[in-house]
Coordinates of C-alpha atoms in Angstrom, one line a residue:
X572 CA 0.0 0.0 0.0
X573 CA 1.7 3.6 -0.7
X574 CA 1.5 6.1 2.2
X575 CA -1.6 7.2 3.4
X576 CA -2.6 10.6 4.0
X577 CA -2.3 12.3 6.8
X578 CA -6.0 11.6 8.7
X579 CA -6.1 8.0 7.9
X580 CA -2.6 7.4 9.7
X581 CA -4.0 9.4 12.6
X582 CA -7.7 7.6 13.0
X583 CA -6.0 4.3 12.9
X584 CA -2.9 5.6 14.3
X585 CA -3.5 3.8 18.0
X586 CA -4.5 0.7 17.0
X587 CA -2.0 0.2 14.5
X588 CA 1.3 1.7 16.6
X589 CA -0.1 0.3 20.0
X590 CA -2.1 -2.5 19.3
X591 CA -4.8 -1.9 22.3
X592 CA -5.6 -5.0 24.0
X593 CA -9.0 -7.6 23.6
X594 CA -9.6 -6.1 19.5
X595 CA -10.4 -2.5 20.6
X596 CA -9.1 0.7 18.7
X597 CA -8.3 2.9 21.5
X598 CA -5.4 1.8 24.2
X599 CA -7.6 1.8 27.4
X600 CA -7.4 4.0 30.2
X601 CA -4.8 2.5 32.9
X602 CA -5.5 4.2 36.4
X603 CA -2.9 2.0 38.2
X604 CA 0.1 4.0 39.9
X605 CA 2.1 0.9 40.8
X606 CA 3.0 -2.3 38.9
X607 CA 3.6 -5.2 40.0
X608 CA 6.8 -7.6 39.2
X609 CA 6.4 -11.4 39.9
X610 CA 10.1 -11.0 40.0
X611 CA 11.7 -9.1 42.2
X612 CA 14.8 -8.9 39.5
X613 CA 12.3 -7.4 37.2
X614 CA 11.9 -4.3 39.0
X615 CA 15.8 -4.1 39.6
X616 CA 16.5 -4.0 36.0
X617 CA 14.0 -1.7 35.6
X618 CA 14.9 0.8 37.8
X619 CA 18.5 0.5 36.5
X620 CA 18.0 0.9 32.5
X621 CA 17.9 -2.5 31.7
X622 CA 14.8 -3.3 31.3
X623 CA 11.9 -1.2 29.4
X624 CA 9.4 -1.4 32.2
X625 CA 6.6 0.8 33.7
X626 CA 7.2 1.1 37.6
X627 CA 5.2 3.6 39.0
X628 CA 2.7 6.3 36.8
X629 CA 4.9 9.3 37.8
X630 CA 7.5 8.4 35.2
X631 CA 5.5 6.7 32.9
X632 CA 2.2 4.7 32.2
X633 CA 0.3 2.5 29.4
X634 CA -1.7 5.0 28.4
X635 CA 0.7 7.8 28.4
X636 CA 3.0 5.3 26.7
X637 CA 0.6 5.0 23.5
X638 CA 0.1 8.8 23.0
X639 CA 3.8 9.1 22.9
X640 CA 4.1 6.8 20.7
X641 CA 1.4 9.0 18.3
X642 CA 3.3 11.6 18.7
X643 CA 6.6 10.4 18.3
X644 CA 5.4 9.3 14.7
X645 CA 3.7 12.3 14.0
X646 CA 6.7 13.9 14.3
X647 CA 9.0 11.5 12.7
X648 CA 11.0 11.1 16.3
X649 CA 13.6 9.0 18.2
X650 CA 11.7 9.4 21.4
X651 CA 9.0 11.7 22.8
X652 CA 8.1 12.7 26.5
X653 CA 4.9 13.9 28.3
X654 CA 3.8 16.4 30.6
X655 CA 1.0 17.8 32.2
X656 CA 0.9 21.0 30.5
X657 CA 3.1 22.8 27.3
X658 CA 4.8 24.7 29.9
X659 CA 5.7 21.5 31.9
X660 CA 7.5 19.8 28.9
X661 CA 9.8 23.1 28.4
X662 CA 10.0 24.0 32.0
X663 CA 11.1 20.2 32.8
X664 CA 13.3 19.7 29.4
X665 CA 15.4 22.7 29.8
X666 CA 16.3 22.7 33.9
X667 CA 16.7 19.0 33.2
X668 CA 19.6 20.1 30.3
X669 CA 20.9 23.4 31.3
X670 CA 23.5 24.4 34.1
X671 CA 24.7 27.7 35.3
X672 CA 26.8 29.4 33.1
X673 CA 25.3 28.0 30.1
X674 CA 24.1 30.5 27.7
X675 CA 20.7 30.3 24.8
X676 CA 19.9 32.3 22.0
X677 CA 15.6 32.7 22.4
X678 CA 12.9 34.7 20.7
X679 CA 12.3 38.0 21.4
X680 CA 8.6 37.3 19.8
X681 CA 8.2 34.3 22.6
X682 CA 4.6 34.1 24.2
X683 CA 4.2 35.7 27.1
X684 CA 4.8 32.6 29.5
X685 CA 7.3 31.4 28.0
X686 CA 9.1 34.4 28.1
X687 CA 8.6 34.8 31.9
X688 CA 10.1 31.3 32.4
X689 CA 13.2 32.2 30.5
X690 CA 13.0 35.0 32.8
X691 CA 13.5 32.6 35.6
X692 CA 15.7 31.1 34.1
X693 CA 18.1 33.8 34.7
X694 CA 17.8 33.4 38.8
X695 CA 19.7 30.1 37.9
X696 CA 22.5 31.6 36.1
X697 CA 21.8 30.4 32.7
X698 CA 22.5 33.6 30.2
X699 CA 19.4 34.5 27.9
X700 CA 20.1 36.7 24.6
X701 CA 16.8 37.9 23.4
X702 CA 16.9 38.4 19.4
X703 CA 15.1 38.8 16.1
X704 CA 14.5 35.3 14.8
X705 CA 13.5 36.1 11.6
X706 CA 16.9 37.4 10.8
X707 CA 19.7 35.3 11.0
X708 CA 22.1 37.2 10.7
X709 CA 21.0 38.8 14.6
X710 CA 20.9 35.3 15.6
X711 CA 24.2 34.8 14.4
X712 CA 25.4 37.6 16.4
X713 CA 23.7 36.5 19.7
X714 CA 26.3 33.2 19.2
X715 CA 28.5 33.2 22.6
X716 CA 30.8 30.5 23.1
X717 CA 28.9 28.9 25.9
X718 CA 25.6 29.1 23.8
X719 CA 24.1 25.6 24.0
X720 CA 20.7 26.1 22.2
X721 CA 18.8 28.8 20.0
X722 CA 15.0 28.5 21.2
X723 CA 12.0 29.8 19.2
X724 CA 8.5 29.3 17.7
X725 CA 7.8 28.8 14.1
X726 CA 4.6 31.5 14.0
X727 CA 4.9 34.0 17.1
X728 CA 2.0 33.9 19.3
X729 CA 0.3 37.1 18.8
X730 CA 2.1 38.5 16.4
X731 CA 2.8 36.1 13.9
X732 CA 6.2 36.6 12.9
X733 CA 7.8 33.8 11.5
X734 CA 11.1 32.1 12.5
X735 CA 13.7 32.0 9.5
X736 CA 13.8 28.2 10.6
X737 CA 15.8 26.8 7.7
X738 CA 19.0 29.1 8.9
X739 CA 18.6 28.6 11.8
X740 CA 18.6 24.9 11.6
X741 CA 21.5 25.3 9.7
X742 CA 23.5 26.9 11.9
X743 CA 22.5 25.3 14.8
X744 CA 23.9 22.3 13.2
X745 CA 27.4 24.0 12.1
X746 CA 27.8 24.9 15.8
X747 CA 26.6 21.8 17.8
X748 CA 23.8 23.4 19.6
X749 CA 20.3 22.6 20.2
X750 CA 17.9 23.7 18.1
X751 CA 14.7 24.0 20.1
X752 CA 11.3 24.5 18.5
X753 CA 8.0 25.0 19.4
X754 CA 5.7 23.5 17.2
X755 CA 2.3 24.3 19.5
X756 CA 1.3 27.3 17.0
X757 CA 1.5 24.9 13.6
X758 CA 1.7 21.2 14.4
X759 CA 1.9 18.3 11.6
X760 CA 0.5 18.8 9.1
X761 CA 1.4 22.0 8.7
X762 CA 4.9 22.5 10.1
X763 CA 7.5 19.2 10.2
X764 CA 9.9 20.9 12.1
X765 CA 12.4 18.0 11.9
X766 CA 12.8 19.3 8.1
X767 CA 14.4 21.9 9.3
X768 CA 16.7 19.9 11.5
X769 CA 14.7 21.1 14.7
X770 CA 16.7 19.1 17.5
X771 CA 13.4 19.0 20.1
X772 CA 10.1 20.0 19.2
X773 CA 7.9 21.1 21.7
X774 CA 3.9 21.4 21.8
X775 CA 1.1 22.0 24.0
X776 CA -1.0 19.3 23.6
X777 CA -3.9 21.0 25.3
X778 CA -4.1 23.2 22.2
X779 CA -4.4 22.1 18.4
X780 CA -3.2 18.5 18.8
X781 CA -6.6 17.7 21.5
X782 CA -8.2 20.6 19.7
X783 CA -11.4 20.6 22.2
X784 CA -10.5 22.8 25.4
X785 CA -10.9 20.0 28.2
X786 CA -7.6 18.7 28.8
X787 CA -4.2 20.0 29.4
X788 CA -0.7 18.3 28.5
X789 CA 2.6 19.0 26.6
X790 CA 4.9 17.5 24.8
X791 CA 9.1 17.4 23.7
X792 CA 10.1 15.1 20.7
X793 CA 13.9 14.4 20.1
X794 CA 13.9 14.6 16.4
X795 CA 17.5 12.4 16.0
X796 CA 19.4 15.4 14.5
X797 CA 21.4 16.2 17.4
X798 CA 24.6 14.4 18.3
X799 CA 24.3 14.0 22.5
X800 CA 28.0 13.1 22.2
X801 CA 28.9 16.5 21.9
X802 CA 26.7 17.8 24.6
X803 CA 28.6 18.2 27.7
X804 CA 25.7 18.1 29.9
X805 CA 24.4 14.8 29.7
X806 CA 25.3 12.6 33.5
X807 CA 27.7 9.9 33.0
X808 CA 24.6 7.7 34.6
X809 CA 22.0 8.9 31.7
X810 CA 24.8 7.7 28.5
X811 CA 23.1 4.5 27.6
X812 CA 24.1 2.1 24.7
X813 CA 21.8 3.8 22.2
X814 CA 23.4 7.2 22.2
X815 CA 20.6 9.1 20.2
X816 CA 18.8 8.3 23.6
X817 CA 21.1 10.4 25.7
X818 CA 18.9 13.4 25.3
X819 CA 15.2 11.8 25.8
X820 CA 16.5 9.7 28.6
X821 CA 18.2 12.4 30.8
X822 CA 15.4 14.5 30.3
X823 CA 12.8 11.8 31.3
X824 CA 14.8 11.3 34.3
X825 CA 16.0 15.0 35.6
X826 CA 12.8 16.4 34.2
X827 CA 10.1 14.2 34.3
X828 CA 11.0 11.8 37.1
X829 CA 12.4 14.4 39.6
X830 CA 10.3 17.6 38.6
X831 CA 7.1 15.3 38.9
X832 CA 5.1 17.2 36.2
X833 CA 3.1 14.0 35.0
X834 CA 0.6 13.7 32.4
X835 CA -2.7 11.9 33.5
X836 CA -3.5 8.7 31.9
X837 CA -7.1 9.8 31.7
X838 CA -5.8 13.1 29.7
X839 CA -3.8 11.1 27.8
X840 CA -6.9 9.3 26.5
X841 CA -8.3 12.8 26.1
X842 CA -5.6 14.1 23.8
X843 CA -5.5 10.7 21.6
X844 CA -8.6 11.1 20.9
X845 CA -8.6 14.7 19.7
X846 CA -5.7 13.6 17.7
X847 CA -8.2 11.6 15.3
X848 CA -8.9 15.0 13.7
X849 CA -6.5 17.1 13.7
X850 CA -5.9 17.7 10.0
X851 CA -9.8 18.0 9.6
X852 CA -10.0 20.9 12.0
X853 CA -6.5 22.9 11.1
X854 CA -8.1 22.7 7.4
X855 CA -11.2 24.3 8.4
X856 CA -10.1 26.7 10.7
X857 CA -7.2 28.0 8.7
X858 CA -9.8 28.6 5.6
X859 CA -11.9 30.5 8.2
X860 CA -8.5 32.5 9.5
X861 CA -7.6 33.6 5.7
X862 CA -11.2 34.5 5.0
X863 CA -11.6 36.6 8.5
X864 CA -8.0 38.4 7.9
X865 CA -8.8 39.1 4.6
X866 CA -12.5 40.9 5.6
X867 CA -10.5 42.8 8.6
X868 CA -7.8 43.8 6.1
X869 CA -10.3 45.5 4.1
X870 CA -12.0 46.8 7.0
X871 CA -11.6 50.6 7.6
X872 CA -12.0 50.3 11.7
X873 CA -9.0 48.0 11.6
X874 CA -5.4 49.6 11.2
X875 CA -3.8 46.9 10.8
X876 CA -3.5 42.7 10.2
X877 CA -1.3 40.1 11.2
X878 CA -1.6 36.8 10.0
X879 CA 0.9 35.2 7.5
X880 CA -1.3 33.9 4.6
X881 CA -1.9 37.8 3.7
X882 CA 0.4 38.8 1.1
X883 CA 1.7 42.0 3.0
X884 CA 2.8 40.1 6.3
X885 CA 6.9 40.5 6.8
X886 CA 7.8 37.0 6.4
X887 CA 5.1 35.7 4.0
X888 CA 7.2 34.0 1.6
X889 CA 8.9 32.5 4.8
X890 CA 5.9 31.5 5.8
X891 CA 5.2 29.9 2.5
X892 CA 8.3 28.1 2.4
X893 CA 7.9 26.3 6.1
X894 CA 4.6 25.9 6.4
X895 CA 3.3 22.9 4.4
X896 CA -0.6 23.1 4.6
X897 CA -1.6 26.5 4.9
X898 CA -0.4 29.3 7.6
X899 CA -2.3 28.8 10.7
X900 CA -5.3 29.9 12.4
X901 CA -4.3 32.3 15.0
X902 CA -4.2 36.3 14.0
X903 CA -4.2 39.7 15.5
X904 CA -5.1 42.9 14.9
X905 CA -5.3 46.3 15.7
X906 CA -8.2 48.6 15.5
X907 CA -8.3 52.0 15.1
X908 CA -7.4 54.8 18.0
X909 CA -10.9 55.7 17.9
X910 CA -12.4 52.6 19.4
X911 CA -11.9 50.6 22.5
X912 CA -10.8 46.8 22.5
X913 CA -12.7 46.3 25.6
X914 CA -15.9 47.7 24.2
X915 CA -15.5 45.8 20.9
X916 CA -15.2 42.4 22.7
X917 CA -18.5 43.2 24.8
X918 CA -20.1 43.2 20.9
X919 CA -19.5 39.8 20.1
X920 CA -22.4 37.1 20.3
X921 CA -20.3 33.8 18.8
X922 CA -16.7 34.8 19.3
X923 CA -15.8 33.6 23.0
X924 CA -13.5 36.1 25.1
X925 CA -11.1 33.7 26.3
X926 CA -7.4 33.3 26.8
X927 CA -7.1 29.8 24.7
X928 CA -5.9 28.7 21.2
X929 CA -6.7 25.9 19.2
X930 CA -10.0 25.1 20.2
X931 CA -12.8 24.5 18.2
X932 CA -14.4 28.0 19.2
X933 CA -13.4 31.3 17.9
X934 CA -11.8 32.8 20.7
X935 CA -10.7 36.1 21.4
X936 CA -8.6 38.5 23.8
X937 CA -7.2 41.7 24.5
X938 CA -3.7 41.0 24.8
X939 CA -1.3 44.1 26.4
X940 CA -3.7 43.9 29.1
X941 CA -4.0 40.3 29.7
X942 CA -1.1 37.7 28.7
X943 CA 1.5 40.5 28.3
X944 CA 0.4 42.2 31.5
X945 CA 3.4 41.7 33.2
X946 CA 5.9 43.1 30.4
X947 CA 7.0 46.3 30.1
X948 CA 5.6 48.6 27.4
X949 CA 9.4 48.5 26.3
X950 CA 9.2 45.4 25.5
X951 CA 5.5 44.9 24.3
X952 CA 7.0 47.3 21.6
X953 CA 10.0 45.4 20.8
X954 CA 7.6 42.4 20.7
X955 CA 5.2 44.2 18.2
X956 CA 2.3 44.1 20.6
X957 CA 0.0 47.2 20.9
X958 CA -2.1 48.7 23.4
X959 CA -5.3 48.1 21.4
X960 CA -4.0 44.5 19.4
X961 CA -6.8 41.9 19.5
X962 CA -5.7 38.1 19.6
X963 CA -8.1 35.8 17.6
X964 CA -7.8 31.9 17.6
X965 CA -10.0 31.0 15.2
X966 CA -11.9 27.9 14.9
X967 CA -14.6 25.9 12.3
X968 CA -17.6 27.5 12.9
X969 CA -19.6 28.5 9.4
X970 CA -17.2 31.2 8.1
X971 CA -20.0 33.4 6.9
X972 CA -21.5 33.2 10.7
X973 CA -17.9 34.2 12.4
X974 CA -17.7 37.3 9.5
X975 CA -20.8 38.6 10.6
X976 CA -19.9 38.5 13.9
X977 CA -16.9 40.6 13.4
X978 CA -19.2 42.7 11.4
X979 CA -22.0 43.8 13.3
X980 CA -19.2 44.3 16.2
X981 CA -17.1 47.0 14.2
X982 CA -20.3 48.0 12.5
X983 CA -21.5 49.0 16.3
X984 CA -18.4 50.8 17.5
X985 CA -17.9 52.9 14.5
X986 CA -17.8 56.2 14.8

């Protein structure tokens, strides 16, 4: 049979990567916390590395195990790791790789959490060099010699910008460094970050990938691309025979294991399922998003657009280039001076005021005020955010429904 497309692999994906027990197609819900070894030398080869074994749910479970799997193939991985939440797996990856001293290259577009942990970062001693990652050549210039990763998203979350990911990758790879990518913003099919010799890939789960706004998790994938042997951070302990499993297996052990930021087996059944759809609902909603940026772009209430499938966006021949299916479905705008974000929100009847993305809603919020709240309008400017910049995650409803929404909104407030 030739390669099937990318929906079929992913409705049959579980049954045919993790062959669920008794003839189902779903990998069952395990609940247990402990497991039990009839011998007692089980468990010590187990707890050792000699054995692949579940012991006890905090590190790992069946039904964690099978969405990993799903994941690892949907990113074309060596090995993938779960969390309870987006901001576990980076949170958990990175303290679980860095040390003092050590020095990363990182977005100056980053959403606004991530940004504050980086920020924390720093009260460990590990340097932070903000920069411009849709120009290499600043990228290149943020290169120290203790640099051990560059860090970015491939579409900025609200902005949009787009990260120059094929030069990056590219020099990441000339220097030895990690190449970190998150991949929550335009997950297969869209973005295959591993193309562009992405060394993790990170993704928030609760977002596209589950798709339906009632679960939370997180995901890192080790791609393969990065050589662990030149990493001078991995524990002698953590060196394993299979040395493209240096990476994965020090993070599941310094990260997940001690950090204890576990994904429930009942979310994980959750996020598997949403999974089924996933290319069906990024199709829809990213026709919607081009259709709704275009009406705003023509709109005379609205200042100005962001979204990367309109032909004036900075990096939209970037964007064309990296992005396989289409550009997303998140975008932002600004309205005029004239009217209030605020009172503009209060208009809408179907578009949700929510902080959320990837859901099957249209969602929207006010975003100075709310998720960049706690940044300086210094760097909201450097960031590209304005005072009156509206974030919109749009989702499948009727597309001439979510237009007339935005319609009789501006249509309300205009003066």
């Amino acid at each position: 049979m030739t390669k099937q497309g990318f929906t079929t692999r992913q409705v049959h994906a579980d049954r045919m990567l993790n062959t669920p027990e008794h003839g189902a197609v779903h990998t069952s819900t395990s609940n247990s916390v402990l497991f039990e070894f009839k011998d007692a030398q089980g468990i010590i080869d187990a707890f050792q590395g000699k054995r692949a074994a579940h012991v006890y749910s905090r590190s790992s479970s069946p039904s964690v195990a099978a969405l990993q799997n799903m994941l690892n193939e949907l990113e074309g991985g060596v090995g993938t790791l779960c969390f309870s939440t987006g901001m576990a797996a980076i949170s958990s990856t990175l303290f679980a790789l860095l040390k003092a001293g050590d020095h990363l290259i990182v977005s100056q577009y980053l959403f606004g959490n991530t940004r504050s942990f980086f920020e924390t970062l720093k009260d460990f001693g590990i340097h932070v060099t903000y920069t411009d990652v849709t120009d290499i050549e600043q990228v290149v210039e943020a290169y120290q010699p203790n640099t051990k990763g560059v860090y970015c998203e491939t579409v900025a979350n609200p902005v949009t910008q787009v990260s120059d990911l094929h030069a990056i990758g590219q020099f990441c790879e000339e220097k030895h460094i990690l190449f970190m990518v998150d991949n929550t913003m335009t997950p297969p099919p869209l973005c295959y970050a591993k193309e562009f010799k992405a060394s993790l890939i990170f993704c928030s789960l609760t977002k596209y990938i589950a798709g339906h706004g009632n679960v939370l998790g997180g995901a890192v994938t080790d791609t393969g691309h990065f050589n662990w042997e030149k990493y001078s951070n991995i524990k002698p302990a953590y060196k394993v025979a299979d040395t493209a499993q240096w990476g994965i297996t020090q993070i599941k052990k310094k990260g997940l294991r001690d950090l204890g930021a576990t994904l429930a087996p009942e979310s994980a059944t959750a996020i598997a399922l949403g999974m089924e759809t996933l290319g069906l609902r990024l199709q829809r909603s990213q026709q919607n998003a081009l259709k709704l940026a275009t009406f705003l772009d023509n709109h005379h209430s609205v200042s100005e657009v962001f979204y990367p499938g309109l032909a004036d966006h900075p990096q939209h021949f970037m964007a064309r280039e990296q992005l396989s299916n289409g550009y997303g479905a998140i975008l932002s705008f600004n309205l005029v001076d004239n009217i209030d974000p605020v009172a503009f929100l209060n208009e809408m009847e179907l578009v949700i005021c929510a902080t959320h993305l990837g859901d099957n809603r249209t969602l929207a919020l006010p975003v100075a005020p709310t998720i960049y709240f706690e940044n300086t309008a210094e760097e909201r400017e450097k960031m590209g955010v304005s005072d009156n910049m509206l974030r919109i995650s749009v989702g499948i409803e009727d597309t001439d429904d979510l237009i007339a929404d935005f319609r009789n909104a501006l249509h309300a407030l205009a003066i």
